[in-house]
Tab-separated table of N, CA and C in Angstrom:
chain	number	residue	atom	x	y	z
M	1	MET	N	-105.654	170.701	132.596
M	1	MET	CA	-104.658	171.094	131.821
M	1	MET	C	-103.952	169.874	131.307
M	2	VAL	N	-103.507	169.709	130.080
M	2	VAL	CA	-102.749	168.582	129.634
M	2	VAL	C	-101.306	169.167	129.407
M	3	LYS	N	-100.495	168.548	130.033
M	3	LYS	CA	-98.951	168.831	130.065
M	3	LYS	C	-98.356	168.285	128.834
M	4	ILE	N	-97.638	169.115	128.184
M	4	ILE	CA	-96.899	168.581	126.786
M	4	ILE	C	-96.252	167.410	127.060
M	5	SER	N	-95.952	166.910	128.248
M	5	SER	CA	-95.092	165.701	128.466
M	5	SER	C	-95.869	164.548	128.361
M	6	ALA	N	-97.267	164.732	128.573
M	6	ALA	CA	-98.380	163.675	128.402
M	6	ALA	C	-98.908	163.286	127.007
M	7	ILE	N	-98.230	164.250	126.055
M	7	ILE	CA	-98.615	163.916	124.586
M	7	ILE	C	-97.371	163.236	124.072
M	8	PRO	N	-97.572	162.292	123.339
M	8	PRO	CA	-96.430	161.349	122.840
M	8	PRO	C	-95.663	162.108	121.697
M	9	SER	N	-94.256	161.912	121.738
M	9	SER	CA	-93.361	162.569	120.808
M	9	SER	C	-93.812	162.132	119.246
M	10	ALA	N	-93.146	163.049	118.596
M	10	ALA	CA	-93.414	163.040	117.113
M	10	ALA	C	-92.492	161.770	116.767
M	11	PRO	N	-93.023	160.966	115.653
M	11	PRO	CA	-92.108	159.779	115.383
M	11	PRO	C	-90.681	160.052	114.764
M	12	HIS	N	-90.622	161.286	114.325
M	12	HIS	CA	-89.212	161.599	113.613
M	12	HIS	C	-89.054	163.008	114.104
M	13	ARG	N	-87.793	163.234	114.480
M	13	ARG	CA	-87.269	164.638	114.661
M	13	ARG	C	-86.236	165.072	113.529
M	14	PRO	N	-86.635	165.956	112.693
M	14	PRO	CA	-85.802	166.666	111.693
M	14	PRO	C	-84.661	167.233	112.169
M	15	GLU	N	-83.430	167.260	111.593
M	15	GLU	CA	-82.229	168.183	111.978
M	15	GLU	C	-82.042	169.036	111.010
M	16	PRO	N	-82.793	170.092	110.877
M	16	PRO	CA	-82.472	171.106	109.743
M	16	PRO	C	-80.926	171.729	109.676
M	17	ALA	N	-80.169	171.614	110.886
M	17	ALA	CA	-79.012	172.179	110.668
M	17	ALA	C	-78.066	171.271	109.831
M	18	ALA	N	-78.500	169.844	109.540
M	18	ALA	CA	-77.968	168.918	108.750
M	18	ALA	C	-78.419	169.154	107.197
M	19	TRP	N	-79.324	169.848	106.799
M	19	TRP	CA	-79.906	169.979	105.644
M	19	TRP	C	-78.897	170.742	104.512
M	20	PRO	N	-78.892	170.232	103.289
M	20	PRO	CA	-78.018	170.904	102.339
M	20	PRO	C	-78.687	172.258	101.856
M	21	GLY	N	-77.794	173.300	101.618
M	21	GLY	CA	-78.398	174.656	101.303
M	21	GLY	C	-78.591	174.783	99.956
M	22	ASP	N	-78.643	173.864	99.039
M	22	ASP	CA	-78.404	174.050	97.589
M	22	ASP	C	-79.612	173.328	96.910
M	23	GLY	N	-80.448	172.936	97.513
M	23	GLY	CA	-81.900	172.291	96.985
M	23	GLY	C	-83.110	172.568	97.661
M	24	LEU	N	-84.027	171.650	97.717
M	24	LEU	CA	-85.224	171.751	98.393
M	24	LEU	C	-85.230	170.608	99.494
M	25	THR	N	-85.497	170.960	100.756
M	25	THR	CA	-85.530	169.964	101.805
M	25	THR	C	-86.840	170.441	102.513
M	26	ALA	N	-87.724	169.672	102.892
M	26	ALA	CA	-88.863	169.575	103.724
M	26	ALA	C	-89.069	168.802	104.961
M	27	ALA	N	-89.801	169.303	105.982
M	27	ALA	CA	-90.036	168.494	106.992
M	27	ALA	C	-91.573	168.796	107.482
M	28	TRP	N	-92.239	167.712	107.605
M	28	TRP	CA	-93.759	167.998	108.244
M	28	TRP	C	-93.466	167.928	109.799
M	29	LEU	N	-93.886	168.941	110.159
M	29	LEU	CA	-93.654	169.242	111.796
M	29	LEU	C	-95.003	168.824	112.618
M	30	GLY	N	-96.132	168.683	111.793
M	30	GLY	CA	-97.431	168.400	112.561
M	30	GLY	C	-98.424	169.245	111.787
M	31	HIS	N	-99.681	168.669	111.823
M	31	HIS	CA	-100.932	169.301	111.346
M	31	HIS	C	-100.507	169.927	109.956
M	32	ALA	N	-100.526	171.290	109.824
M	32	ALA	CA	-100.362	171.881	108.420
M	32	ALA	C	-98.920	172.706	108.410
M	33	THR	N	-97.928	172.288	109.455
M	33	THR	CA	-96.739	172.970	109.645
M	33	THR	C	-95.810	172.207	108.881
M	34	VAL	N	-95.152	173.087	107.812
M	34	VAL	CA	-94.015	172.260	107.188
M	34	VAL	C	-92.904	173.391	107.152
M	35	LEU	N	-91.648	172.843	107.514
M	35	LEU	CA	-90.523	173.568	107.512
M	35	LEU	C	-89.787	173.219	106.285
M	36	LEU	N	-89.289	174.441	105.477
M	36	LEU	CA	-88.705	174.103	104.074
M	36	LEU	C	-87.408	174.734	103.951
M	37	ASN	N	-86.475	174.298	103.348
M	37	ASN	CA	-85.250	174.986	103.110
M	37	ASN	C	-85.241	174.970	101.688
M	38	PHE	N	-85.533	176.050	100.945
M	38	PHE	CA	-85.511	176.378	99.618
M	38	PHE	C	-84.227	177.168	99.078
M	39	HIS	N	-83.263	176.295	98.745
M	39	HIS	CA	-81.938	176.804	98.190
M	39	HIS	C	-81.624	177.871	99.259
M	40	GLY	N	-81.494	177.529	100.568
M	40	GLY	CA	-80.951	178.465	101.625
M	40	GLY	C	-81.845	179.503	102.140
M	41	THR	N	-83.092	179.434	101.655
M	41	THR	CA	-84.042	180.226	102.196
M	41	THR	C	-85.077	179.370	103.106
M	42	TRP	N	-85.204	179.829	104.461
M	42	TRP	CA	-86.018	179.000	105.277
M	42	TRP	C	-87.481	179.408	105.419
M	43	LEU	N	-88.428	178.759	105.225
M	43	LEU	CA	-89.823	179.125	105.153
M	43	LEU	C	-90.669	178.157	106.148
M	44	ILE	N	-91.562	178.707	106.736
M	44	ILE	CA	-92.592	177.804	107.509
M	44	ILE	C	-94.015	178.249	107.116
M	45	THR	N	-94.801	176.863	107.050
M	45	THR	CA	-96.107	177.185	106.641
M	45	THR	C	-96.900	176.906	107.915
M	46	ASP	N	-97.977	177.817	108.073
M	46	ASP	CA	-99.047	177.577	108.980
M	46	ASP	C	-98.412	177.078	110.436
M	47	PRO	N	-97.663	177.934	111.065
M	47	PRO	CA	-96.920	177.368	112.261
M	47	PRO	C	-97.725	177.179	113.559
M	48	VAL	N	-97.936	175.872	113.888
M	48	VAL	CA	-98.700	175.575	115.029
M	48	VAL	C	-97.884	174.631	115.953
M	49	LEU	N	-97.186	175.102	116.773
M	49	LEU	CA	-96.152	174.298	117.426
M	49	LEU	C	-96.482	174.198	119.070
M	50	GLU	N	-97.725	174.485	119.395
M	50	GLU	CA	-98.026	174.564	120.928
M	50	GLU	C	-98.920	173.307	121.176
M	51	SER	N	-99.055	172.877	122.382
M	51	SER	CA	-99.722	171.818	122.799
M	51	SER	C	-101.327	171.678	122.632
M	52	ARG	N	-101.830	172.986	122.491
M	52	ARG	CA	-103.186	173.196	122.157
M	52	ARG	C	-103.334	174.149	120.921
M	53	VAL	N	-104.552	173.994	120.174
M	53	VAL	CA	-104.726	174.891	119.173
M	53	VAL	C	-106.096	175.632	119.670
M	54	GLY	N	-106.110	176.964	119.760
M	54	GLY	CA	-107.331	177.511	120.056
M	54	GLY	C	-107.060	178.861	120.513
M	55	ILE	N	-108.094	179.442	121.536
M	55	ILE	CA	-108.086	180.867	122.113
M	55	ILE	C	-107.289	180.796	123.366
M	56	GLY	N	-106.502	181.740	123.456
M	56	GLY	CA	-105.836	181.982	124.752
M	56	GLY	C	-104.253	181.619	124.690
M	57	ARG	N	-103.639	181.422	125.851
M	57	ARG	CA	-102.211	181.072	125.911
M	57	ARG	C	-101.855	180.378	126.966
M	58	GLY	N	-100.950	179.453	126.882
M	58	GLY	CA	-100.356	178.659	127.876
M	58	GLY	C	-101.484	177.572	128.503
M	59	PRO	N	-101.405	177.596	129.964
M	59	PRO	CA	-102.329	176.631	130.478
M	59	PRO	C	-103.955	177.156	130.305
M	60	ALA	N	-104.107	178.441	129.895
M	60	ALA	CA	-105.388	179.053	129.854
M	60	ALA	C	-105.991	178.913	128.381
M	61	LYS	N	-105.292	178.175	127.365
M	61	LYS	CA	-105.625	178.096	126.153
M	61	LYS	C	-106.751	177.108	125.960
M	62	LEU	N	-107.796	177.488	125.362
M	62	LEU	CA	-109.036	176.637	125.012
M	62	LEU	C	-109.005	176.205	123.749
M	63	GLY	N	-109.012	174.825	123.627
M	63	GLY	CA	-109.301	174.360	122.162
M	63	GLY	C	-108.735	172.939	122.189
M	64	PRO	N	-108.807	172.212	120.966
M	64	PRO	CA	-108.256	170.925	121.013
M	64	PRO	C	-106.845	170.714	121.334
M	65	ARG	N	-106.461	169.644	121.899
M	65	ARG	CA	-105.098	169.490	122.176
M	65	ARG	C	-104.561	168.556	121.191
M	66	ARG	N	-103.291	168.576	121.182
M	66	ARG	CA	-102.574	167.972	120.039
M	66	ARG	C	-102.437	166.479	120.499
M	67	LEU	N	-102.527	165.435	119.696
M	67	LEU	CA	-102.415	164.011	119.884
M	67	LEU	C	-100.905	163.596	119.769
M	68	VAL	N	-100.104	164.334	119.081
M	68	VAL	CA	-98.732	164.127	119.093
M	68	VAL	C	-98.046	165.372	118.886
M	69	ARG	N	-96.801	165.494	119.676
M	69	ARG	CA	-96.136	166.684	119.845
M	69	ARG	C	-95.602	167.002	118.445
M	70	PRO	N	-95.387	168.290	118.192
M	70	PRO	CA	-94.639	168.688	116.913
M	70	PRO	C	-93.397	168.231	116.675
M	71	ALA	N	-92.905	167.946	115.660
M	71	ALA	CA	-91.633	167.475	115.402
M	71	ALA	C	-90.330	168.468	115.921
M	72	LEU	N	-90.810	169.674	115.924
M	72	LEU	CA	-89.764	170.661	116.374
M	72	LEU	C	-90.593	171.758	117.249
M	73	ARG	N	-90.055	172.365	118.067
M	73	ARG	CA	-90.453	173.400	118.944
M	73	ARG	C	-89.863	174.616	118.241
M	74	ALA	N	-90.777	175.897	118.562
M	74	ALA	CA	-90.134	176.974	117.941
M	74	ALA	C	-88.851	177.409	118.228
M	75	ARG	N	-88.395	177.094	119.433
M	75	ARG	CA	-86.797	177.304	119.694
M	75	ARG	C	-86.003	176.445	118.909
M	76	ASP	N	-86.405	175.447	118.313
M	76	ASP	CA	-85.451	174.436	117.692
M	76	ASP	C	-85.484	174.826	116.121
M	77	LEU	N	-86.321	175.837	115.745
M	77	LEU	CA	-86.324	176.178	114.255
M	77	LEU	C	-85.122	176.936	113.811
M	78	PRO	N	-84.728	176.977	112.651
M	78	PRO	CA	-83.626	177.774	112.239
M	78	PRO	C	-83.982	179.009	112.021
M	79	PRO	N	-83.225	180.134	111.886
M	79	PRO	CA	-83.659	181.523	111.666
M	79	PRO	C	-84.451	181.563	110.304
M	80	LEU	N	-85.552	181.725	110.528
M	80	LEU	CA	-86.493	181.926	109.377
M	80	LEU	C	-86.443	183.111	108.535
M	81	ASP	N	-86.691	183.047	107.063
M	81	ASP	CA	-86.797	183.936	106.260
M	81	ASP	C	-88.119	184.445	105.713
M	82	LEU	N	-89.096	183.464	106.001
M	82	LEU	CA	-90.526	183.759	105.599
M	82	LEU	C	-91.337	182.862	106.213
M	83	VAL	N	-92.663	183.457	106.596
M	83	VAL	CA	-93.807	182.573	107.276
M	83	VAL	C	-94.965	182.856	106.213
M	84	LEU	N	-95.537	181.736	106.038
M	84	LEU	CA	-96.523	181.706	104.932
M	84	LEU	C	-97.669	181.094	105.799
M	85	LEU	N	-99.065	181.781	105.709
M	85	LEU	CA	-100.235	181.403	106.446
M	85	LEU	C	-101.262	181.252	105.433
M	86	SER	N	-101.782	180.019	105.132
M	86	SER	CA	-102.660	179.760	104.065
M	86	SER	C	-104.055	180.312	104.294
M	87	HIS	N	-104.528	180.310	105.646
M	87	HIS	CA	-105.942	180.957	105.908
M	87	HIS	C	-105.955	181.192	107.453
M	88	ALA	N	-106.964	181.852	107.871
M	88	ALA	CA	-107.120	182.249	109.159
M	88	ALA	C	-107.604	181.162	110.351
M	89	HIS	N	-108.018	180.036	109.912
M	89	HIS	CA	-108.584	179.234	110.974
M	89	HIS	C	-107.432	178.980	112.026
M	90	MET	N	-107.985	178.879	113.255
M	90	MET	CA	-106.799	178.982	114.263
M	90	MET	C	-105.976	177.767	114.310
M	91	ASP	N	-106.249	176.811	113.548
M	91	ASP	CA	-105.338	175.498	113.517
M	91	ASP	C	-104.290	175.762	112.566
M	92	HIS	N	-104.390	176.907	111.769
M	92	HIS	CA	-103.397	177.213	110.733
M	92	HIS	C	-102.719	178.547	111.155
M	93	THR	N	-103.389	179.418	111.959
M	93	THR	CA	-102.677	180.589	112.527
M	93	THR	C	-102.699	180.632	113.891
M	94	ASP	N	-101.830	179.955	114.549
M	94	ASP	CA	-101.691	179.882	115.996
M	94	ASP	C	-100.940	180.985	116.523
M	95	LEU	N	-101.815	181.850	117.169
M	95	LEU	CA	-101.262	183.198	117.697
M	95	LEU	C	-100.069	182.931	118.695
M	96	GLY	N	-100.096	181.848	119.610
M	96	GLY	CA	-99.184	181.666	120.489
M	96	GLY	C	-97.902	181.248	119.782
M	97	THR	N	-97.841	180.408	118.881
M	97	THR	CA	-96.697	180.205	117.937
M	97	THR	C	-96.048	181.436	117.238
M	98	LEU	N	-97.012	182.123	116.663
M	98	LEU	CA	-96.752	183.313	115.956
M	98	LEU	C	-96.025	184.281	116.877
M	99	ARG	N	-96.317	184.360	118.127
M	99	ARG	CA	-95.638	185.254	118.984
M	99	ARG	C	-94.213	184.704	119.366
M	100	SER	N	-93.912	183.572	119.253
M	100	SER	CA	-92.643	182.959	119.453
M	100	SER	C	-91.643	183.137	118.397
M	101	LEU	N	-92.096	183.813	117.248
M	101	LEU	CA	-91.252	183.932	116.052
M	101	LEU	C	-90.724	185.440	116.004
M	102	ARG	N	-89.659	185.662	115.491
M	102	ARG	CA	-89.037	186.989	115.360
M	102	ARG	C	-89.943	187.820	114.700
M	103	ARG	N	-90.109	189.099	115.130
M	103	ARG	CA	-90.950	190.107	114.526
M	103	ARG	C	-90.325	190.634	113.087
M	104	ASP	N	-89.097	190.390	112.832
M	104	ASP	CA	-88.508	190.855	111.547
M	104	ASP	C	-88.699	189.828	110.566
M	105	VAL	N	-89.292	188.688	110.754
M	105	VAL	CA	-89.530	187.632	109.523
M	105	VAL	C	-90.679	188.199	108.753
M	106	PRO	N	-90.517	188.274	107.537
M	106	PRO	CA	-91.661	188.654	106.649
M	106	PRO	C	-92.836	187.579	106.697
M	107	VAL	N	-94.099	187.943	106.624
M	107	VAL	CA	-95.148	187.058	106.664
M	107	VAL	C	-95.953	187.290	105.420
M	108	VAL	N	-96.612	186.264	104.748
M	108	VAL	CA	-97.466	186.367	103.693
M	108	VAL	C	-98.747	185.678	104.149
M	109	VAL	N	-99.873	186.619	104.023
M	109	VAL	CA	-101.172	186.145	104.415
M	109	VAL	C	-102.208	186.376	103.279
M	110	HIS	N	-103.458	185.755	103.432
M	110	HIS	CA	-104.512	186.097	102.572
M	110	HIS	C	-105.029	187.524	102.853
M	111	ARG	N	-105.511	188.280	101.830
M	111	ARG	CA	-106.011	189.635	101.960
M	111	ARG	C	-107.118	189.517	103.048
M	112	GLY	N	-106.965	190.433	103.959
M	112	GLY	CA	-107.880	190.768	105.035
M	112	GLY	C	-107.506	190.236	106.286
M	113	ASN	N	-106.257	189.440	106.368
M	113	ASN	CA	-105.740	188.881	107.545
M	113	ASN	C	-104.703	189.394	108.227
M	114	ARG	N	-104.306	190.641	107.716
M	114	ARG	CA	-103.084	191.429	108.393
M	114	ARG	C	-103.154	191.618	109.847
M	115	ASP	N	-104.472	191.723	110.248
M	115	ASP	CA	-104.729	192.021	111.790
M	115	ASP	C	-104.159	190.834	112.675
M	116	LEU	N	-104.219	189.741	112.204
M	116	LEU	CA	-103.735	188.649	112.839
M	116	LEU	C	-102.155	188.492	112.969
M	117	VAL	N	-101.439	189.359	112.076
M	117	VAL	CA	-100.063	189.144	112.374
M	117	VAL	C	-99.333	190.579	112.414
M	118	ARG	N	-100.156	191.514	113.003
M	118	ARG	CA	-99.777	192.955	113.221
M	118	ARG	C	-98.404	193.113	113.954
M	119	ARG	N	-98.054	192.124	114.691
M	119	ARG	CA	-96.790	192.286	115.509
M	119	ARG	C	-95.572	192.307	114.532
M	120	PHE	N	-95.869	191.632	113.302
M	120	PHE	CA	-94.676	191.601	112.466
M	120	PHE	C	-94.345	192.677	111.613
M	121	ARG	N	-93.147	193.063	111.304
M	121	ARG	CA	-92.729	194.181	110.758
M	121	ARG	C	-93.041	194.393	109.241
M	122	GLN	N	-93.003	193.064	108.475
M	122	GLN	CA	-93.395	193.118	107.049
M	122	GLN	C	-94.459	192.203	106.946
M	123	VAL	N	-95.596	192.508	106.286
M	123	VAL	CA	-96.697	191.547	106.041
M	123	VAL	C	-97.290	191.876	104.633
M	124	GLU	N	-97.295	190.752	103.815
M	124	GLU	CA	-97.850	191.057	102.491
M	124	GLU	C	-99.098	190.205	102.433
M	125	GLU	N	-100.140	190.989	101.986
M	125	GLU	CA	-101.505	190.369	101.861
M	125	GLU	C	-101.708	190.132	100.342
M	126	LEU	N	-102.064	188.959	100.032
M	126	LEU	CA	-102.449	188.444	98.695
M	126	LEU	C	-103.902	188.016	98.568
M	127	ASP	N	-104.382	188.541	97.378
M	127	ASP	CA	-105.762	188.009	96.957
M	127	ASP	C	-105.620	186.757	96.051
M	128	TRP	N	-106.721	186.053	95.782
M	128	TRP	CA	-106.466	184.850	94.919
M	128	TRP	C	-105.717	185.440	93.521
M	129	GLY	N	-104.875	184.673	93.128
M	129	GLY	CA	-104.349	185.065	91.877
M	129	GLY	C	-103.155	185.996	91.702
M	130	GLU	N	-102.944	186.669	92.933
M	130	GLU	CA	-101.903	187.535	93.151
M	130	GLU	C	-100.684	186.786	93.449
M	131	ALA	N	-99.512	187.518	93.290
M	131	ALA	CA	-98.207	187.021	93.637
M	131	ALA	C	-97.383	188.223	94.174
M	132	THR	N	-96.383	187.865	94.929
M	132	THR	CA	-95.306	188.655	95.517
M	132	THR	C	-93.928	187.901	95.606
M	133	ASP	N	-92.942	188.660	95.573
M	133	ASP	CA	-91.497	188.086	95.727
M	133	ASP	C	-91.188	188.603	97.297
M	134	VAL	N	-90.916	187.718	98.115
M	134	VAL	CA	-90.512	187.945	99.536
M	134	VAL	C	-89.258	187.039	99.675
M	135	ALA	N	-88.296	187.700	100.466
M	135	ALA	CA	-87.023	186.762	100.793
M	135	ALA	C	-86.531	186.013	99.623
M	136	GLY	N	-86.565	186.586	98.503
M	136	GLY	CA	-86.000	185.821	97.300
M	136	GLY	C	-86.853	184.737	96.987
M	137	VAL	N	-87.986	184.484	97.199
M	137	VAL	CA	-88.973	183.543	96.921
M	137	VAL	C	-90.263	184.105	96.262
M	138	ARG	N	-90.683	183.552	95.128
M	138	ARG	CA	-92.035	184.085	94.475
M	138	ARG	C	-93.063	183.255	95.243
M	139	VAL	N	-94.037	183.972	95.727
M	139	VAL	CA	-95.239	183.366	96.404
M	139	VAL	C	-96.420	183.763	95.677
M	140	GLU	N	-97.423	182.900	95.369
M	140	GLU	CA	-98.430	182.957	94.492
M	140	GLU	C	-99.673	182.549	95.243
M	141	SER	N	-100.768	183.218	95.464
M	141	SER	CA	-102.064	182.790	96.050
M	141	SER	C	-102.912	181.909	95.131
M	142	VAL	N	-103.110	180.692	95.343
M	142	VAL	CA	-103.915	180.026	94.464
M	142	VAL	C	-105.239	179.488	95.154
M	143	GLU	N	-106.380	179.776	94.731
M	143	GLU	CA	-107.587	179.313	95.269
M	143	GLU	C	-107.757	177.967	95.406
């Protein structure tokens, strides 16, 4: 088992509470995870914030370990308005991280991936070229 303390810290820790609400601010949290404040709407892409990426949970999780800790933990995130999942690879759709997010946060996934996020109350599936408006943001699926 690799303890998260054995993994080096991220070189920068963003402070979302200090971000202005009237523009676009973004912070890369690690791998494909980006936290965005889009004019006061909080979005996160492909949230992967655990020490390992793979199958299982906690110390029983099997898969590659992080080489650097994420810049924020799930509990450090601001109240999210939207989760965007680009595709269903486990390094973009970490079920452990998704379990740590509120169930009432809307989620947008590619068509056919609803089963991965069934715990969430509002899930939008998009096929290539389709678009939807969620949380005041227009989301378009581009191949």
